[in-house]
Amino acid sequence: MPGGLSIMILDASPLQQGKGNGDIIIRPADAAEASILAPLTFRSMAGLLSGLDQVRHVAFAAWTDDRPVGLLLAGPNLVREPPPQLYSIVVASGWRRLGTGGRLMAAFADWGARQGHSALVTEWSDRLPGSAALAALLSRSGWTPPRQASLRLQSTVDRTERVFTRRDQLLARLERDNICIISWGHAPAQVKERLVTLATMMGDGGTLPDWGDPRPWLAQLDPLYSLLILDGQDNPLGWIICEHQVAVGRWFFPIGWIHPDHARRGLLMAAIARVTAMLAENQGPDAIAAFETTHLNKTMWYMLEKHFRPHATMADYLLASRCDLIAKPGGAAA
């Protein structure tokens, strides 16, 4: 799925005592233990273990004798600014129902408070097999109930024919309304300058949210499938940003934004109708388009959830939770 991350959770059962063959000790993990701890986190995150410093990247391990039976891994927020983010928490199958997951979470919270952080956060997919178990563990550990933070979906572009049954009429309406949709790569320099100027002005004024800002994407966007929505005077009304993710063979659309004054005109819907038709024509009907939107982008969320999610080949909600902390005396500065 595009964007975000999923958390691995294997211990979230009601706490019971008296199982296991020895005492379980929770302590900070050391970079020298990376190889033995690696099986207790995602393969893609195992490399973080060799850089543990207990300040920026932190891990706590559960041990019985010389054997690791649990691991919590955390570090800088991967998708936003601080607070720190819980990446994964795993307890080996033979060592569950002993409260080990809760003790790892408590150690993480204690670390966060001593570091002077005001909160900890985590995000995970609702498709995760252990999603309900994770939510239960977080709740027992004093974290907030999960909320839907992002909607993610992907599909082959031929499926959009089920959404845009009147694609031609939708696009024809743009011409009647004197609206132009143009690829970033085909836009004149002055139009690109207007977009940057508008984004800067609205960003500085607090009317363009971070999730709608195209400027961080300008160096990496796909110039053909990133589209600008312009009025009759070539002033930007909105945009959709596309990134060609070659490694996974898809075109990812992380941003679809329209000026609030034009939010009810169906312009985002028309832009997606245009770009999916372009993908089908240029890349074939099996080309994969992936979309992601935050819950804060109500226009895009409603459109994707109502019109696209029923026809998607993959779809999930990214759930989020946080734990507010009270800094402890003697801790390091955040």
GROMACS .gro file of C-alpha atoms in nm:
model
  334
    1MET     CA    1   0.000   0.000   0.000
    2PRO     CA    2   0.121   0.354  -0.061
    3GLY     CA    3   0.267   0.569   0.206
    4GLY     CA    4   0.262   0.533   0.584
    5LEU     CA    5   0.366   0.220   0.765
    6SER     CA    6   0.216  -0.073   0.949
    7ILE     CA    7   0.308  -0.189   1.296
    8MET     CA    8   0.375  -0.551   1.389
    9ILE     CA    9   0.205  -0.667   1.707
   10LEU     CA   10   0.207  -1.019   1.845
   11ASP     CA   11   0.122  -0.965   2.211
   12ALA     CA   12  -0.206  -0.813   2.314
   13SER     CA   13  -0.379  -1.084   2.515
   14PRO     CA   14  -0.520  -1.030   2.866
   15LEU     CA   15  -0.239  -1.026   3.118
   16GLN     CA   16  -0.179  -1.352   3.301
   17GLN     CA   17   0.102  -1.451   3.533
   18GLY     CA   18   0.284  -1.773   3.600
   19LYS     CA   19   0.372  -1.890   3.249
   20GLY     CA   20   0.716  -1.936   3.096
   21ASN     CA   21   1.032  -2.102   3.216
   22GLY     CA   22   1.209  -1.805   3.369
   23ASP     CA   23   1.184  -1.443   3.471
   24ILE     CA   24   1.138  -1.191   3.192
   25ILE     CA   25   1.363  -0.887   3.215
   26ILE     CA   26   1.291  -0.566   3.022
   27ARG     CA   27   1.591  -0.349   2.941
   28PRO     CA   28   1.713  -0.111   2.670
   29ALA     CA   29   1.849  -0.289   2.364
   30ASP     CA   30   2.203  -0.231   2.248
   31ALA     CA   31   2.328  -0.190   1.892
   32ALA     CA   32   2.564  -0.481   1.949
   33GLU     CA   33   2.258  -0.705   1.988
   34ALA     CA   34   2.116  -0.612   1.647
   35SER     CA   35   2.164  -0.951   1.485
   36ILE     CA   36   1.995  -1.149   1.760
   37LEU     CA   37   1.705  -0.901   1.788
   38ALA     CA   38   1.644  -0.860   1.414
   39PRO     CA   39   1.387  -1.146   1.388
   40LEU     CA   40   1.166  -0.954   1.631
   41THR     CA   41   1.089  -0.665   1.395
   42PHE     CA   42   1.017  -0.600   1.029
   43ARG     CA   43   1.296  -0.694   0.793
   44SER     CA   44   1.281  -0.340   0.652
   45MET     CA   45   1.339  -0.193   0.999
   46ALA     CA   46   1.598  -0.439   1.129
   47GLY     CA   47   1.876  -0.212   1.003
   48LEU     CA   48   1.771   0.051   1.258
   49LEU     CA   49   1.886  -0.177   1.538
   50SER     CA   50   2.252  -0.126   1.449
   51GLY     CA   51   2.209   0.248   1.502
   52LEU     CA   52   2.039   0.245   1.840
   53ASP     CA   53   2.145   0.534   2.060
   54GLN     CA   54   1.851   0.539   2.307
   55VAL     CA   55   1.795   0.905   2.222
   56ARG     CA   56   1.689   0.925   1.857
   57HIS     CA   57   1.634   0.555   1.786
   58VAL     CA   58   1.533   0.350   2.085
   59ALA     CA   59   1.449  -0.014   2.150
   60PHE     CA   60   1.353  -0.216   2.455
   61ALA     CA   61   1.394  -0.593   2.463
   62ALA     CA   62   1.241  -0.859   2.681
   63TRP     CA   63   1.486  -1.131   2.783
   64THR     CA   64   1.465  -1.461   2.961
   65ASP     CA   65   1.813  -1.581   3.048
   66ASP     CA   66   2.013  -1.503   2.732
   67ARG     CA   67   1.722  -1.533   2.493
   68PRO     CA   68   1.529  -1.231   2.356
   69VAL     CA   69   1.154  -1.295   2.361
   70GLY     CA   70   1.018  -0.948   2.288
   71LEU     CA   71   1.116  -0.621   2.125
   72LEU     CA   72   0.977  -0.268   2.097
   73LEU     CA   73   1.137  -0.042   1.836
   74ALA     CA   74   1.074   0.332   1.804
   75GLY     CA   75   1.230   0.645   1.666
   76PRO     CA   76   1.164   0.972   1.484
   77ASN     CA   77   0.823   1.018   1.332
   78LEU     CA   78   0.843   0.876   0.979
   79VAL     CA   79   0.565   1.083   0.824
   80ARG     CA   80   0.542   1.402   1.029
   81GLU     CA   81   0.731   1.610   1.282
   82PRO     CA   82   0.779   1.494   1.645
   83PRO     CA   83   0.663   1.329   1.869
   84PRO     CA   84   0.852   0.998   1.846
   85GLN     CA   85   0.679   0.706   1.680
   86LEU     CA   86   0.636   0.344   1.782
   87TYR     CA   87   0.749   0.134   1.484
   88SER     CA   88   0.695  -0.223   1.598
   89ILE     CA   89   0.632  -0.436   1.903
   90VAL     CA   90   0.668  -0.814   1.901
   91VAL     CA   91   0.653  -1.085   2.166
   92ALA     CA   92   0.759  -1.439   2.073
   93SER     CA   93   0.472  -1.687   2.056
   94GLY     CA   94   0.581  -1.891   2.355
   95TRP     CA   95   0.604  -1.586   2.583
   96ARG     CA   96   0.269  -1.415   2.553
   97ARG     CA   97  -0.001  -1.366   2.815
   98LEU     CA   98   0.266  -1.266   3.067
   99GLY     CA   99   0.218  -0.889   3.040
  100THR     CA  100   0.539  -0.854   2.842
  101GLY     CA  101   0.385  -0.626   2.580
  102GLY     CA  102   0.253  -0.394   2.850
  103ARG     CA  103   0.592  -0.380   3.021
  104LEU     CA  104   0.762  -0.292   2.692
  105MET     CA  105   0.508  -0.013   2.639
  106ALA     CA  106   0.563   0.114   2.992
  107ALA     CA  107   0.940   0.125   2.934
  108PHE     CA  108   0.883   0.322   2.613
  109ALA     CA  109   0.657   0.572   2.792
  110ASP     CA  110   0.908   0.613   3.075
  111TRP     CA  111   1.183   0.677   2.819
  112GLY     CA  112   0.969   0.937   2.641
  113ALA     CA  113   0.894   1.122   2.964
  114ARG     CA  114   1.258   1.124   3.069
  115GLN     CA  115   1.358   1.257   2.727
  116GLY     CA  116   1.116   1.545   2.777
  117HIS     CA  117   0.869   1.445   2.506
  118SER     CA  118   0.508   1.553   2.549
  119ALA     CA  119   0.362   1.255   2.362
  120LEU     CA  120   0.428   0.934   2.170
  121VAL     CA  121   0.243   0.824   1.855
  122THR     CA  122   0.191   0.523   1.633
  123GLU     CA  123   0.009   0.437   1.309
  124TRP     CA  124  -0.091   0.103   1.159
  125SER     CA  125  -0.315  -0.047   0.893
  126ASP     CA  126  -0.663  -0.168   0.983
  127ARG     CA  127  -0.587  -0.469   0.758
  128LEU     CA  128  -0.311  -0.581   0.993
  129PRO     CA  129  -0.403  -0.924   1.135
  130GLY     CA  130  -0.324  -0.801   1.485
  131SER     CA  131  -0.499  -0.464   1.450
  132ALA     CA  132  -0.762  -0.526   1.718
  133ALA     CA  133  -0.502  -0.679   1.949
  134LEU     CA  134  -0.277  -0.377   1.908
  135ALA     CA  135  -0.562  -0.140   1.984
  136ALA     CA  136  -0.634  -0.336   2.303
  137LEU     CA  137  -0.270  -0.325   2.412
  138LEU     CA  138  -0.251   0.048   2.346
  139SER     CA  139  -0.571   0.106   2.543
  140ARG     CA  140  -0.437  -0.087   2.843
  141SER     CA  141  -0.119   0.118   2.819
  142GLY     CA  142  -0.301   0.452   2.837
  143TRP     CA  143  -0.302   0.539   2.466
  144THR     CA  144  -0.597   0.697   2.288
  145PRO     CA  145  -0.853   0.488   2.097
  146PRO     CA  146  -0.752   0.443   1.733
  147ARG     CA  147  -0.887   0.692   1.481
  148GLN     CA  148  -0.885   0.681   1.104
  149ALA     CA  149  -0.594   0.906   1.004
  150SER     CA  150  -0.556   0.822   0.634
  151LEU     CA  151  -0.737   0.637   0.358
  152ARG     CA  152  -0.520   0.442   0.114
  153LEU     CA  153  -0.628   0.252  -0.193
  154GLN     CA  154  -0.497   0.128  -0.522
  155SER     CA  155  -0.635  -0.030  -0.835
  156THR     CA  156  -0.563  -0.098  -1.198
  157VAL     CA  157  -0.683   0.198  -1.401
  158ASP     CA  158  -0.925  -0.010  -1.606
  159ARG     CA  159  -1.143  -0.033  -1.296
  160THR     CA  160  -1.200   0.342  -1.303
  161GLU     CA  161  -1.439   0.280  -1.591
  162ARG     CA  162  -1.680   0.163  -1.319
  163VAL     CA  163  -1.641   0.501  -1.147
  164PHE     CA  164  -1.637   0.729  -1.451
  165THR     CA  165  -1.928   0.592  -1.650
  166ARG     CA  166  -1.966   0.941  -1.799
  167ARG     CA  167  -1.604   1.041  -1.819
  168ASP     CA  168  -1.642   1.225  -2.150
  169GLN     CA  169  -1.929   1.439  -2.021
  170LEU     CA  170  -1.736   1.518  -1.703
  171LEU     CA  171  -1.433   1.636  -1.897
  172ALA     CA  172  -1.647   1.826  -2.148
  173ARG     CA  173  -1.793   2.027  -1.862
  174LEU     CA  174  -1.446   2.158  -1.784
  175GLU     CA  175  -1.426   2.317  -2.127
  176ARG     CA  176  -1.768   2.477  -2.085
  177ASP     CA  177  -1.656   2.619  -1.750
  178ASN     CA  178  -1.330   2.748  -1.902
  179ILE     CA  179  -1.123   2.516  -1.682
  180CYS     CA  180  -0.796   2.371  -1.807
  181ILE     CA  181  -0.617   2.065  -1.669
  182ILE     CA  182  -0.254   2.048  -1.775
  183SER     CA  183   0.044   1.827  -1.691
  184TRP     CA  184   0.315   1.985  -1.479
  185GLY     CA  185   0.567   1.904  -1.747
  186HIS     CA  186   0.365   2.085  -2.012
  187ALA     CA  187   0.286   2.392  -1.802
  188PRO     CA  188   0.457   2.720  -1.903
  189ALA     CA  189   0.718   2.855  -1.665
  190GLN     CA  190   0.496   3.142  -1.555
  191VAL     CA  191   0.218   2.901  -1.457
  192LYS     CA  192   0.461   2.700  -1.244
  193GLU     CA  193   0.578   3.023  -1.084
  194ARG     CA  194   0.219   3.113  -1.004
  195LEU     CA  195   0.167   2.778  -0.834
  196VAL     CA  196   0.477   2.820  -0.619
  197THR     CA  197   0.381   3.177  -0.536
  198LEU     CA  198   0.026   3.074  -0.443
  199ALA     CA  199   0.146   2.780  -0.232
  200THR     CA  200   0.398   3.002  -0.052
  201MET     CA  201   0.146   3.277   0.014
  202MET     CA  202  -0.124   3.040   0.136
  203GLY     CA  203   0.126   2.832   0.334
  204ASP     CA  204   0.263   3.139   0.510
  205GLY     CA  205  -0.091   3.258   0.574
  206GLY     CA  206  -0.199   2.927   0.721
  207THR     CA  207  -0.463   2.854   0.457
  208LEU     CA  208  -0.271   2.580   0.273
  209PRO     CA  209  -0.224   2.278   0.501
  210ASP     CA  210   0.097   2.075   0.492
  211TRP     CA  211  -0.086   1.779   0.339
  212GLY     CA  212  -0.185   1.990   0.038
  213ASP     CA  213   0.148   2.166  -0.021
  214PRO     CA  214   0.301   2.062  -0.355
  215ARG     CA  215   0.637   2.230  -0.300
  216PRO     CA  216   0.810   1.938  -0.120
  217TRP     CA  217   0.720   1.716  -0.416
  218LEU     CA  218   0.841   1.935  -0.702
  219ALA     CA  219   1.181   1.765  -0.731
  220GLN     CA  220   1.038   1.413  -0.747
  221LEU     CA  221   0.694   1.439  -0.901
  222ASP     CA  222   0.607   1.268  -1.226
  223PRO     CA  223   0.585   1.555  -1.478
  224LEU     CA  224   0.326   1.390  -1.702
  225TYR     CA  225   0.078   1.262  -1.445
  226SER     CA  226   0.102   1.548  -1.196
  227LEU     CA  227  -0.175   1.782  -1.305
  228LEU     CA  228  -0.256   2.150  -1.251
  229ILE     CA  229  -0.615   2.273  -1.252
  230LEU     CA  230  -0.627   2.625  -1.400
  231ASP     CA  231  -0.895   2.886  -1.455
  232GLY     CA  232  -0.938   3.085  -1.776
  233GLN     CA  233  -0.654   3.318  -1.679
  234ASP     CA  234  -0.415   3.030  -1.605
  235ASN     CA  235  -0.440   3.082  -1.230
  236PRO     CA  236  -0.403   2.759  -1.028
  237LEU     CA  237  -0.722   2.639  -0.861
  238GLY     CA  238  -0.578   2.307  -0.746
  239TRP     CA  239  -0.348   2.019  -0.828
  240ILE     CA  240  -0.290   1.650  -0.802
  241ILE     CA  241   0.064   1.526  -0.743
  242CYS     CA  242   0.190   1.197  -0.883
  243GLU     CA  243   0.508   1.005  -0.801
  244HIS     CA  244   0.609   0.712  -1.020
  245GLN     CA  245   0.720   0.443  -0.777
  246VAL     CA  246   0.923   0.231  -1.014
  247ALA     CA  247   1.032  -0.024  -0.754
  248VAL     CA  248   0.673  -0.130  -0.684
  249GLY     CA  249   0.536  -0.060  -1.031
  250ARG     CA  250   0.270   0.199  -0.955
  251TRP     CA  251   0.181   0.566  -0.987
  252PHE     CA  252   0.123   0.709  -0.641
  253PHE     CA  253  -0.096   1.016  -0.582
  254PRO     CA  254  -0.025   1.155  -0.233
  255ILE     CA  255  -0.190   1.495  -0.286
  256GLY     CA  256  -0.517   1.604  -0.437
  257TRP     CA  257  -0.597   1.962  -0.338
  258ILE     CA  258  -0.848   2.217  -0.457
  259HIS     CA  259  -0.890   2.574  -0.336
  260PRO     CA  260  -1.173   2.583  -0.079
  261ASP     CA  261  -1.364   2.833  -0.295
  262HIS     CA  262  -1.392   2.566  -0.567
  263ALA     CA  263  -1.425   2.253  -0.355
  264ARG     CA  264  -1.781   2.174  -0.466
  265ARG     CA  265  -1.728   2.203  -0.840
  266GLY     CA  266  -1.612   1.845  -0.897
  267LEU     CA  267  -1.271   1.959  -1.020
  268LEU     CA  268  -1.073   1.696  -0.829
  269MET     CA  269  -1.302   1.428  -0.965
  270ALA     CA  270  -1.243   1.559  -1.315
  271ALA     CA  271  -0.865   1.568  -1.265
  272ILE     CA  272  -0.861   1.205  -1.153
  273ALA     CA  273  -1.082   1.113  -1.447
  274ARG     CA  274  -0.828   1.279  -1.675
  275VAL     CA  275  -0.517   1.127  -1.521
  276THR     CA  276  -0.652   0.772  -1.503
  277ALA     CA  277  -0.751   0.797  -1.869
  278MET     CA  278  -0.400   0.917  -1.949
  279LEU     CA  279  -0.248   0.626  -1.759
  280ALA     CA  280  -0.471   0.376  -1.940
  281GLU     CA  281  -0.378   0.523  -2.278
  282ASN     CA  282  -0.004   0.553  -2.215
  283GLN     CA  283   0.069   0.266  -1.975
  284GLY     CA  284  -0.212   0.024  -2.047
  285PRO     CA  285  -0.527  -0.080  -1.858
  286ASP     CA  286  -0.326  -0.279  -1.603
  287ALA     CA  287  -0.131   0.028  -1.484
  288ILE     CA  288  -0.170   0.065  -1.109
  289ALA     CA  289  -0.278   0.394  -0.955
  290ALA     CA  290  -0.248   0.437  -0.577
  291PHE     CA  291  -0.414   0.716  -0.381
  292GLU     CA  292  -0.372   0.834  -0.024
  293THR     CA  293  -0.543   1.112   0.165
  294THR     CA  294  -0.552   1.239   0.521
  295HIS     CA  295  -0.875   1.264   0.716
  296LEU     CA  296  -0.817   1.639   0.717
  297ASN     CA  297  -0.875   1.653   0.340
  298LYS     CA  298  -1.249   1.600   0.360
  299THR     CA  299  -1.313   1.657  -0.012
  300MET     CA  300  -1.063   1.394  -0.126
  301TRP     CA  301  -1.157   1.154   0.154
  302TYR     CA  302  -1.526   1.162   0.066
  303MET     CA  303  -1.457   1.119  -0.304
  304LEU     CA  304  -1.220   0.824  -0.262
  305GLU     CA  305  -1.431   0.652   0.001
  306LYS     CA  306  -1.761   0.686  -0.185
  307HIS     CA  307  -1.659   0.645  -0.547
  308PHE     CA  308  -1.327   0.459  -0.558
  309ARG     CA  309  -1.301   0.233  -0.254
  310PRO     CA  310  -1.578  -0.006  -0.369
  311HIS     CA  311  -1.379  -0.078  -0.687
  312ALA     CA  312  -1.024  -0.080  -0.545
  313THR     CA  313  -0.811  -0.393  -0.558
  314MET     CA  314  -0.652  -0.293  -0.225
  315ALA     CA  315  -0.777  -0.047   0.034
  316ASP     CA  316  -0.718   0.024   0.399
  317TYR     CA  317  -0.744   0.288   0.667
  318LEU     CA  318  -0.431   0.398   0.847
  319LEU     CA  319  -0.520   0.409   1.216
  320ALA     CA  320  -0.348   0.639   1.463
  321SER     CA  321  -0.310   0.653   1.840
  322ARG     CA  322  -0.110   0.866   2.081
  323CYS     CA  323  -0.001   0.869   2.443
  324ASP     CA  324   0.032   1.202   2.621
  325LEU     CA  325   0.321   1.221   2.866
  326ILE     CA  326   0.428   1.428   3.162
  327ALA     CA  327   0.799   1.504   3.147
  328LYS     CA  328   1.002   1.364   3.437
  329PRO     CA  329   1.258   1.572   3.628
  330GLY     CA  330   1.615   1.514   3.527
  331GLY     CA  331   1.528   1.402   3.172
  332ALA     CA  332   1.703   1.518   2.860
  333ALA     CA  333   1.566   1.803   2.656
  334ALA     CA  334   1.344   1.703   2.367
   0.00000   0.00000   0.00000
